[in-house]
Short mmCIF file of C-alpha atoms (C1' of nucleotides) in Angstrom, two decimals:
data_model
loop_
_atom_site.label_atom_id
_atom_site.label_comp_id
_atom_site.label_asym_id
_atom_site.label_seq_id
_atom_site.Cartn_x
_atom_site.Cartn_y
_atom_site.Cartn_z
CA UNK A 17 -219.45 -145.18 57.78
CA UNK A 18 -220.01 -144.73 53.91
CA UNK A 19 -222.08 -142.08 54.96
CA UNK A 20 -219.23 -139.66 55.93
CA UNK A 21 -217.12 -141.04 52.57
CA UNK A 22 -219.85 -139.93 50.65
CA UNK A 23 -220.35 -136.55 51.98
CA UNK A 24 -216.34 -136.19 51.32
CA UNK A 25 -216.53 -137.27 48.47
CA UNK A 26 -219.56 -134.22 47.80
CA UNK A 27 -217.89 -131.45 49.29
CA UNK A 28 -214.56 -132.92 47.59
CA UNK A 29 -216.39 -132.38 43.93
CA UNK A 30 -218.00 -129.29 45.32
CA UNK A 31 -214.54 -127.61 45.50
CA UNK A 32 -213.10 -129.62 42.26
CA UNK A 33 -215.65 -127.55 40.82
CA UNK A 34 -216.23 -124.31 41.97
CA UNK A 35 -212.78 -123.63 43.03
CA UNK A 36 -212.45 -124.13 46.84
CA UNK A 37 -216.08 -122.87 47.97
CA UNK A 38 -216.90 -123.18 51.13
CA UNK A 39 -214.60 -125.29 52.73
CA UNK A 40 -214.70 -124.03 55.72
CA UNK A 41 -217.37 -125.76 57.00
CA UNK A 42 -215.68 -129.40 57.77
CA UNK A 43 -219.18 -131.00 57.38
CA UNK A 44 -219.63 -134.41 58.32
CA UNK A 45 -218.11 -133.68 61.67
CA UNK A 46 -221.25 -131.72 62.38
CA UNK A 47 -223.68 -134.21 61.78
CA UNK A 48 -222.47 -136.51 65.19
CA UNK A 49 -221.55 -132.88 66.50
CA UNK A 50 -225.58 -132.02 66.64
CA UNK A 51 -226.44 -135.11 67.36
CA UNK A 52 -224.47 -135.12 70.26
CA UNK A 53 -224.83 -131.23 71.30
CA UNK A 54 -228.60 -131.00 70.39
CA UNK A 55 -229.56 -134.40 72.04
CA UNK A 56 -229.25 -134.16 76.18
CA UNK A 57 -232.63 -135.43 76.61
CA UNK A 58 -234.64 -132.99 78.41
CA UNK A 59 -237.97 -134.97 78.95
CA UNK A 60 -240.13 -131.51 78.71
CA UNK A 61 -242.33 -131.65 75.16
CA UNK A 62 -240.43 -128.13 74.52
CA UNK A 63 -237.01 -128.67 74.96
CA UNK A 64 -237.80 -131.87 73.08
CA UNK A 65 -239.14 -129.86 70.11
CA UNK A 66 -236.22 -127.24 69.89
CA UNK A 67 -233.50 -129.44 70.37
CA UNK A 68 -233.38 -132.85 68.85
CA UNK A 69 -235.96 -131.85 66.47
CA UNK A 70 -234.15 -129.02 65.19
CA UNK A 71 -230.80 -131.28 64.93
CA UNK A 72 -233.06 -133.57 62.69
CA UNK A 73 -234.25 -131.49 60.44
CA UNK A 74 -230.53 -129.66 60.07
CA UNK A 75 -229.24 -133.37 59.31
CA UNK A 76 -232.85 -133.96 56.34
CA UNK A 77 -232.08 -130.55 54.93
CA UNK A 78 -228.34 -130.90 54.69
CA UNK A 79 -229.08 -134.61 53.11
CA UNK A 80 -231.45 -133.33 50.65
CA UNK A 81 -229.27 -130.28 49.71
CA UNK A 82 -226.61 -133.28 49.04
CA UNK A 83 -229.24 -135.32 46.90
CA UNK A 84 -229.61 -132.19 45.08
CA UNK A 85 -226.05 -131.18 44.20
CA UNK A 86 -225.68 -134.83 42.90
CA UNK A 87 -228.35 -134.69 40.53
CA UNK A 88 -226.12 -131.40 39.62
CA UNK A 89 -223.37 -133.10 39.09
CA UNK A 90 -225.12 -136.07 37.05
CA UNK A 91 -226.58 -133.76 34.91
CA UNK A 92 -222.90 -132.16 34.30
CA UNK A 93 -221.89 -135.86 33.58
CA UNK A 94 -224.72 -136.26 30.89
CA UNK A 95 -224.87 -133.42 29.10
CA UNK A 96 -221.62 -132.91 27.08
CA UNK A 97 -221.95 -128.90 26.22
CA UNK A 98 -221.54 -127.20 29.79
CA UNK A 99 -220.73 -123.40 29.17
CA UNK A 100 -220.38 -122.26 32.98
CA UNK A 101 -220.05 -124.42 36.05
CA UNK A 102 -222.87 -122.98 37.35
CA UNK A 103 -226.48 -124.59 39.02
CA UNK A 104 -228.48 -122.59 36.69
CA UNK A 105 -226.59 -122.70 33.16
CA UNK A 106 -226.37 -126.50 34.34
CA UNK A 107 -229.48 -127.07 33.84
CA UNK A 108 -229.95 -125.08 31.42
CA UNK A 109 -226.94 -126.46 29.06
CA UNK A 110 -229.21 -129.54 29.67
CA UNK A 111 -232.44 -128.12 28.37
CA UNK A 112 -230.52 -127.32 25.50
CA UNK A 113 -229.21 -130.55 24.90
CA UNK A 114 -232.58 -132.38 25.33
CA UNK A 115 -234.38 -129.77 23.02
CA UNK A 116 -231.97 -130.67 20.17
CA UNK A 117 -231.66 -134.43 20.75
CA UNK A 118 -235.76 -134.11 20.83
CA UNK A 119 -235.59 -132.18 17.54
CA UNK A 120 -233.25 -134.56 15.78
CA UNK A 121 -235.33 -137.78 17.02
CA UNK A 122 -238.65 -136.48 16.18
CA UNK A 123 -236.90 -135.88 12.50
CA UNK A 124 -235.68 -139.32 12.60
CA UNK A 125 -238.80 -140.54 13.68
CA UNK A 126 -240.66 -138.61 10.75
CA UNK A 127 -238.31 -140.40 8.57
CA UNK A 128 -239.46 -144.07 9.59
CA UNK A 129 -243.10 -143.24 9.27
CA UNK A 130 -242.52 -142.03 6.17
CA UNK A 131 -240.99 -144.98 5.31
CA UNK A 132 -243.68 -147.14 6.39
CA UNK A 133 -245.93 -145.52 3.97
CA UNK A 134 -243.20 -146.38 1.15
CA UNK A 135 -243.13 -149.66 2.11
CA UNK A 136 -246.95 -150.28 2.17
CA UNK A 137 -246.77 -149.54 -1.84
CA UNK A 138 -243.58 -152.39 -2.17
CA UNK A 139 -243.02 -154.72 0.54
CA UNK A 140 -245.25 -157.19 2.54
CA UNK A 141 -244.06 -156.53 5.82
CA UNK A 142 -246.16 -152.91 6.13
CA UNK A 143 -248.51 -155.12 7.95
CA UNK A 144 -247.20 -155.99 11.02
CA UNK A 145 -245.71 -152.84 11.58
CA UNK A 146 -249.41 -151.81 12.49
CA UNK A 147 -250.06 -154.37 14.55
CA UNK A 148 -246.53 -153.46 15.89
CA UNK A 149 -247.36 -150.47 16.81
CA UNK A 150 -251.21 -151.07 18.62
CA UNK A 151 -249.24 -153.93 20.59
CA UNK A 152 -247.14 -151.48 22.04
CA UNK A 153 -249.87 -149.29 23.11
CA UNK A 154 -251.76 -151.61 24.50
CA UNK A 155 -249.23 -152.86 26.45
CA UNK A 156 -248.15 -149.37 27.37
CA UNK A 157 -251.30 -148.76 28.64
CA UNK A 158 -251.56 -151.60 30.37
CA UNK A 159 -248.16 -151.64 32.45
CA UNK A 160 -249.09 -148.03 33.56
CA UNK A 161 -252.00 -149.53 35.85
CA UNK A 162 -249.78 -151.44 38.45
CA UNK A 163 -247.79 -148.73 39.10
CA UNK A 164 -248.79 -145.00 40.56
CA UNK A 165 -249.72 -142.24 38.19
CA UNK A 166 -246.33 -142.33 36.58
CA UNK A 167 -247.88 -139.05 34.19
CA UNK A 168 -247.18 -140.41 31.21
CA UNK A 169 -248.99 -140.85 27.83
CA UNK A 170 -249.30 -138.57 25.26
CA UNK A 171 -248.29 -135.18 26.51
CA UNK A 172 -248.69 -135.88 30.20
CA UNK A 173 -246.24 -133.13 31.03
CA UNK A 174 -246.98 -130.61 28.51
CA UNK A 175 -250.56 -130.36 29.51
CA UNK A 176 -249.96 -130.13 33.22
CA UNK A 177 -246.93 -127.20 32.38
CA UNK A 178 -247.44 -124.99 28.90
CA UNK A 179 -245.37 -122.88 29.26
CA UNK A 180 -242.95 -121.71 31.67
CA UNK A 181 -241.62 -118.46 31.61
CA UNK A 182 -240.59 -118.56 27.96
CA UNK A 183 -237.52 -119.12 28.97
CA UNK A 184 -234.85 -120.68 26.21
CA UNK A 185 -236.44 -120.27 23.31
CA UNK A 186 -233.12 -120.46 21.22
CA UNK A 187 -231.49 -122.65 18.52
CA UNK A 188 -231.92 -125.95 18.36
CA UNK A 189 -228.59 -125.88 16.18
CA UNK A 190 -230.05 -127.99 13.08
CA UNK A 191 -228.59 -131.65 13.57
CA UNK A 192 -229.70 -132.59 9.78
CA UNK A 193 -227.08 -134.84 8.68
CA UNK A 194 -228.39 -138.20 10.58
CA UNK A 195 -231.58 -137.39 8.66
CA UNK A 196 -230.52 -136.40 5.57
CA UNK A 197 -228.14 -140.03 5.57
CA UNK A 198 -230.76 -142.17 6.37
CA UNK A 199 -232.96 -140.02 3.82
CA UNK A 200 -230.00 -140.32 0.98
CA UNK A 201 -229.57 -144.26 1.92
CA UNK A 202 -233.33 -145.07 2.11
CA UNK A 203 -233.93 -143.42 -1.48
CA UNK A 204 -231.13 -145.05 -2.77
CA UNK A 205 -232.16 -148.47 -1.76
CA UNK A 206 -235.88 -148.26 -3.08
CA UNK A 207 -235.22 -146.86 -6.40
CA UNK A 208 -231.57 -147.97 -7.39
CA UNK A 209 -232.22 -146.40 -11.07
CA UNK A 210 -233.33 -142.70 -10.34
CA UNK A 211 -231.19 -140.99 -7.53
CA UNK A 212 -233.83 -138.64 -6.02
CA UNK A 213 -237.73 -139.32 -6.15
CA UNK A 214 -239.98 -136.24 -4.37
CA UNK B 3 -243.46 -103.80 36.69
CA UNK B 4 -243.00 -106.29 34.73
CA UNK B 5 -240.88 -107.92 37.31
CA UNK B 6 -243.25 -108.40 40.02
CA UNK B 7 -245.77 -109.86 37.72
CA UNK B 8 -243.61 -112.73 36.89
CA UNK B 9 -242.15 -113.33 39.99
CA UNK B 10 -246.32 -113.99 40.77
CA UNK B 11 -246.66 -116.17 37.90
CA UNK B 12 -243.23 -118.09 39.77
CA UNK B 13 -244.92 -118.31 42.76
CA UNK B 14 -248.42 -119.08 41.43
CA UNK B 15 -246.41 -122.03 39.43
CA UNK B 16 -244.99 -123.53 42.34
CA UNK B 17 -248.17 -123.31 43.96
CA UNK B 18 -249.91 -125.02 41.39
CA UNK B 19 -247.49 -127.66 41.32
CA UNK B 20 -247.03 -128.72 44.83
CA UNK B 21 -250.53 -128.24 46.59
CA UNK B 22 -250.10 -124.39 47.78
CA UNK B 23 -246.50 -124.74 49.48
CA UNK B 24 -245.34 -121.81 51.31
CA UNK B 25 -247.88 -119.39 50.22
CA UNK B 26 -247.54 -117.43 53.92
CA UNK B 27 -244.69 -115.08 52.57
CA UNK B 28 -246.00 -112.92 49.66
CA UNK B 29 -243.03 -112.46 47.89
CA UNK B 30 -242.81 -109.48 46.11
CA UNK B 31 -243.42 -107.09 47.90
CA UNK B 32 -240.35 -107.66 50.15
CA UNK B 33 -238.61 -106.58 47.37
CA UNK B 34 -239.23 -103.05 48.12
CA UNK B 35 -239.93 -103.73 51.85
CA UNK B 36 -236.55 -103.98 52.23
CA UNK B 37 -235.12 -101.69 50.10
CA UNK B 38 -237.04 -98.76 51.93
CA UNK B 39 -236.60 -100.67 54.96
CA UNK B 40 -232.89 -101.01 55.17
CA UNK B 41 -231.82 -98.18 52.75
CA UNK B 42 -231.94 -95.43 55.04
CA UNK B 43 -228.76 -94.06 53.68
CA UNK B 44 -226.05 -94.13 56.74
CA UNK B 45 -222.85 -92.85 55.25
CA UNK B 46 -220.93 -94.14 57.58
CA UNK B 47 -219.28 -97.16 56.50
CA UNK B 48 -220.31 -99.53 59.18
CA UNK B 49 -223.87 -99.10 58.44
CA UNK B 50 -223.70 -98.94 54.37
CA UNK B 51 -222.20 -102.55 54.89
CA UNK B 52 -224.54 -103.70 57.34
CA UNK B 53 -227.88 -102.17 55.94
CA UNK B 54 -227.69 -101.73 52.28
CA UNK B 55 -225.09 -104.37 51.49
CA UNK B 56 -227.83 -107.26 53.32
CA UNK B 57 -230.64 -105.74 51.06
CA UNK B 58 -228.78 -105.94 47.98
CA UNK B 59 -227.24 -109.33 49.16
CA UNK B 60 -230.84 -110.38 49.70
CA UNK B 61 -232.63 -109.58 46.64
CA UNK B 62 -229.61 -110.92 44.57
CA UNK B 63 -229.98 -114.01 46.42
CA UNK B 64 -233.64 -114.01 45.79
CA UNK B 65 -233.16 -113.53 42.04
CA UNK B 66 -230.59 -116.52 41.91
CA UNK B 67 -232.88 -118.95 43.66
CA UNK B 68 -236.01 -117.82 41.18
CA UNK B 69 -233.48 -118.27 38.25
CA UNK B 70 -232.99 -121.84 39.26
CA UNK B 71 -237.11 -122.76 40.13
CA UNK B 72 -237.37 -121.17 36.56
CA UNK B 73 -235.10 -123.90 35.38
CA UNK B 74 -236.56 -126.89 37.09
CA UNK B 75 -239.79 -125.85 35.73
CA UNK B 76 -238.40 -125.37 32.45
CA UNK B 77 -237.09 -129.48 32.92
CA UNK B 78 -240.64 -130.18 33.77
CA UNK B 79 -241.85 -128.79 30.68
CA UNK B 80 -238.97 -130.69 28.63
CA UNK B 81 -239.15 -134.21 29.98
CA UNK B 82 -242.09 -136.10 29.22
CA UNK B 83 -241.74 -138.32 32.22
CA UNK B 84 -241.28 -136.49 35.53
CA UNK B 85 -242.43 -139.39 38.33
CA UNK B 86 -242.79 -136.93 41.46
CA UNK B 87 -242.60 -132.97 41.78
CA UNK B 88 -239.91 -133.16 43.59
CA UNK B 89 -236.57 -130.88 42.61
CA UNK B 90 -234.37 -133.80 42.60
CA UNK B 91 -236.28 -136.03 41.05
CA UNK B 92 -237.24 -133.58 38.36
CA UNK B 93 -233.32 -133.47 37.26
CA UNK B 94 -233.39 -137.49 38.07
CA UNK B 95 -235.75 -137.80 35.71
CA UNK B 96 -233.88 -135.54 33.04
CA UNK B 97 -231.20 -137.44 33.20
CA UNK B 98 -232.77 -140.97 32.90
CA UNK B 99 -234.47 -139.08 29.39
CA UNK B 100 -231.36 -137.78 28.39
CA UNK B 101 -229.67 -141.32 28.63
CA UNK B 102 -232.43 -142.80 26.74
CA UNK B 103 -232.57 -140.29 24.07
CA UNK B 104 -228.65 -140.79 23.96
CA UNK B 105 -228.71 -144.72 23.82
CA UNK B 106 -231.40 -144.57 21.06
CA UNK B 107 -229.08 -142.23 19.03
CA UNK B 108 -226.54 -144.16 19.14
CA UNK B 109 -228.19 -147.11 17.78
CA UNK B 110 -229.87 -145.24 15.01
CA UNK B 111 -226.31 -144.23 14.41
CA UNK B 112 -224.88 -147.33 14.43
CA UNK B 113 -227.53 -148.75 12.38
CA UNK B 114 -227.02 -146.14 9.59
CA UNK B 115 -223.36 -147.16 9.77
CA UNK B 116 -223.91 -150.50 9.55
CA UNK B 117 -226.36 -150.13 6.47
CA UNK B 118 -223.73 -147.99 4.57
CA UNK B 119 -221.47 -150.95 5.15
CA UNK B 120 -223.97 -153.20 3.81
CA UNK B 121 -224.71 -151.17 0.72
CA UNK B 122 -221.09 -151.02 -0.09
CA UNK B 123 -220.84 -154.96 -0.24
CA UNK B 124 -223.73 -155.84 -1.80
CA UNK B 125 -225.23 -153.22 -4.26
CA UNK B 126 -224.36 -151.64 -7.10
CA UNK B 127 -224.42 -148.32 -6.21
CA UNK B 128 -221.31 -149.15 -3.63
CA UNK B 129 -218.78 -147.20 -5.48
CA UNK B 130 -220.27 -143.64 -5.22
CA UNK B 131 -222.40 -143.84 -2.48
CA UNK B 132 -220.81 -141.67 0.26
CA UNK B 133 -220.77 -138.98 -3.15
CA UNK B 134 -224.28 -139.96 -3.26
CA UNK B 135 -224.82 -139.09 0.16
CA UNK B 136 -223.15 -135.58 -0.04
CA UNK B 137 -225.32 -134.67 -3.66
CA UNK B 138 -228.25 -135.86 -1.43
CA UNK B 139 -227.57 -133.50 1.40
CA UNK B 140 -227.49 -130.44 -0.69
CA UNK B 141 -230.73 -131.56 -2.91
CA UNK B 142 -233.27 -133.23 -0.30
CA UNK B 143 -232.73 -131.01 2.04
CA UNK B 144 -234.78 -128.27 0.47
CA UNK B 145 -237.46 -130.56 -0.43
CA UNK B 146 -237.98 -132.64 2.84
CA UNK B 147 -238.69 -129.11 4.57
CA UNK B 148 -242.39 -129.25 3.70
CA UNK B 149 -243.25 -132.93 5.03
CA UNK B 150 -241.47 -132.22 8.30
CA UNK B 151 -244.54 -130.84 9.70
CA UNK B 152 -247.07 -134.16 9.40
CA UNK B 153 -244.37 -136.07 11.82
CA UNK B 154 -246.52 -135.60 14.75
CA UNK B 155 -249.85 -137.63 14.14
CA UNK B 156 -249.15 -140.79 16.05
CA UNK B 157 -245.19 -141.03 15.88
CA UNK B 158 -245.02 -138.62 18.27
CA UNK B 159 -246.91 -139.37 21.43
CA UNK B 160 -245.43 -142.87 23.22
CA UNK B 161 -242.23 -143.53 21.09
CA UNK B 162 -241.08 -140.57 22.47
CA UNK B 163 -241.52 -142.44 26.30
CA UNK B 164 -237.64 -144.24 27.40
CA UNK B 165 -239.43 -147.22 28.81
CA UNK B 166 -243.34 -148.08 30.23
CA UNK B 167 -242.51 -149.85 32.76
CA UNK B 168 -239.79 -148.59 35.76
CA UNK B 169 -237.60 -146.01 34.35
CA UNK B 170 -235.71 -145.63 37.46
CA UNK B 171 -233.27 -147.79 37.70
CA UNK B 172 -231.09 -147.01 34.74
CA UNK B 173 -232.66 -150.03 31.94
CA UNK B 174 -232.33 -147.91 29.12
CA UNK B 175 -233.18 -151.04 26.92
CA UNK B 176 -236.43 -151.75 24.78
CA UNK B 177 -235.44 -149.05 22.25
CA UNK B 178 -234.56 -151.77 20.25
CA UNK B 179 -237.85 -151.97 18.69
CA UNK B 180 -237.33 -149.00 16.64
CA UNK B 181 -233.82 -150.55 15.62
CA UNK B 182 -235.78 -153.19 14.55
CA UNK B 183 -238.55 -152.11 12.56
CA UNK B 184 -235.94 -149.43 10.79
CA UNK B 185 -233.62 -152.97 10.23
CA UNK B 186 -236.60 -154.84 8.75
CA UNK B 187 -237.83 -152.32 6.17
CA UNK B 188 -234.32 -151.84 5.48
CA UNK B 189 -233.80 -155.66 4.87
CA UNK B 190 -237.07 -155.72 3.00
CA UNK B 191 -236.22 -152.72 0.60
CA UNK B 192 -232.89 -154.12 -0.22
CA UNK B 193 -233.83 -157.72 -0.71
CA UNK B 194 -237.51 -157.86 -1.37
CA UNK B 195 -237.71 -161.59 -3.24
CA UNK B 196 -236.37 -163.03 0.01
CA UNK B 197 -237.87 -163.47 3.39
CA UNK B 198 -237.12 -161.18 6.30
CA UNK B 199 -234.46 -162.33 8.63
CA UNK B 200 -233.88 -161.67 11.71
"C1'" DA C 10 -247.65 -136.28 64.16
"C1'" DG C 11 -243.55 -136.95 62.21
"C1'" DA C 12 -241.29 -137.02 57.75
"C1'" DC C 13 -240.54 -134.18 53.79
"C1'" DA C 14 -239.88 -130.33 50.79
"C1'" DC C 15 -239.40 -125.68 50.28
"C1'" DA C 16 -238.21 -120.42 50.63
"C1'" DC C 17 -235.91 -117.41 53.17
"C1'" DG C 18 -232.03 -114.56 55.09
"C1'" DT C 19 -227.14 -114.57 56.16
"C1'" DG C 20 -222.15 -115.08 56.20
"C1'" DA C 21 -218.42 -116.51 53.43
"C1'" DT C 22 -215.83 -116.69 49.25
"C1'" DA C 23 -214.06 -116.34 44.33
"C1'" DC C 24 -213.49 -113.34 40.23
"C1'" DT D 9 -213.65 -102.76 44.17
"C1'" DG D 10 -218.37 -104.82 43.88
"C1'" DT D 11 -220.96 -108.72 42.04
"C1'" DA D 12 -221.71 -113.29 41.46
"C1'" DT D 13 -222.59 -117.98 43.64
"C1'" DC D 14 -222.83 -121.09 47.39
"C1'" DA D 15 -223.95 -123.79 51.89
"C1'" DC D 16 -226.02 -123.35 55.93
"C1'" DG D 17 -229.67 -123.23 59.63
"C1'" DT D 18 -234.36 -122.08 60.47
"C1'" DG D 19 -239.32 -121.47 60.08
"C1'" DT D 20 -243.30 -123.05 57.83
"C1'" DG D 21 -246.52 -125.72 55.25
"C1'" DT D 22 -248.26 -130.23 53.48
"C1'" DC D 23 -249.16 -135.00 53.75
#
DNA sequence: AGACACACGTGATAC
DNA sequence: TGTATCACGTGTGTC
């Protein structure tokens, strides 16, 4: 019964977003509707394998074409720079966004190492934050075992895709000022006297 | 020319990524099967809509659905975690990174405000630090440009990874190590008599 | 041996 | 007007 809500609620989003397409179709009516028409039971192997096979696979493809236009709209949810409400600039809006978050977490990241090393030279805690670290791969490594393949690791994507079509190679827009805060804060903390040190 | 090289290189892509699926059809050159096939130039109107309208109707069509497989493989080559080759679960899997690169942001954020508060209460350097931080932007910026570069030695490779163990179901936790170590080294920096806390 | 995922062509529709 | 996108059913291949 939640079935048919859902699928509403799909087709209801469908035309909140593309402005009334394809309504015509009523949808969830036609799922009982082959079910019903498809399915009189002829014993015979072939009229088995036309009918009520082909109503199956009509009700799997129209269930993953649903599966896929939520993802759609979950990515539309996530992302919060969509230019067109279309499948395509979607997911590519999303690229986008993930290529910048990427770029300003891998310069927030270069940050913290960097101030690991500084706190080697001072502080006592530089220790453990090696021993941090091989903990984490071990157990890393270790949790991937009980599950399948699960590609991960270093570059477990990368290597299996280089690169696609070279498609998107644009901006990645420059988000310094998390970096250049935590820079400006971190300096000021370690050496109160002189403002800026390398 | 160029075109019906890189529609190869799509299908040769999806080929090598799901174990030689639908191979049969060769792909491009139905492009200008059809457009000798059906463009036989009726003038009446009838047949221009029937005949050359479907050919241009198909290869539009066939352009939009290569856009999008250019885009899910463009997400594959994005996300470092992608669980199964599936087109849903490719965008599934997007948006489970995406969250996880959004809920680490925002506790890096929140940790940077947080340590800003801090400074003002405690140090000395409370009254002009948010001048501090502007002067900072404008003069570190220039200089940080050339250590960027070393950020990817071992920083890079399994921080990067949202969680080990079952990223499916929406934990977005155990980014809170990073929190951590950035909150220790801060507390360690800014009171380095004392024991850490926390 | 059936479930699953995909590409394809086609009709409909909005701008 | 044509040009864009979309959902749909169907055939086909893989596991």
């Amino acid at each position: 019964m939640e079935n048919i809500d859902d699928e509403y609620r799909n087709y209801w989003e469908t035309n909140m977003f593309l402005q009334t397409e394809e309504l015509d179709r009523i949808g969830p009516f036609f799922d009982e509707a082959i079910s019903t028409y498809y399915d009189y039971d002829s014993s015979s192997p072939d009229g088995m394998q036309s009918s009520s096979m082909a109503s199956k696979n009509i009700v799997t493809e129209r269930n993953r074409r649903k599966k896929l236009n939520e993802m759609i709209y979950a990515v539309r949810s996530v992302v919060p720079n969509i230019t067109k409400m279309d499948k395509a600039s979607t997911i590519r809006d999303a690229i986008e966004y993930i290529k910048s978050l990427q770029s300003e977490e891998m310069t927030i990241k270069a940050e913290i190492s960097e101030l690991e090393i500084s706190g080697i030279s001072s502080s006592n805690i530089s220790a453990n934050f090696d021993i941090d670290i091989q903990e984490a791969t071990i157990s890393c490594s270790k949790t991937k075992r009980t599950r399948m393949d699960h590609c991960h690791d270093y570059a477990g994507s990368r290597l299996v895709m280089p690169s696609p079509i070279e498609v998107l190679e644009g901006d990645v827009e420059e988000k310094d000022d998390l970096r250049v805060k935590i820079e400006a804060a971190i300096a000021a903390l370690n050496y109160p006297d002189s403002p800026i040190s390398t």
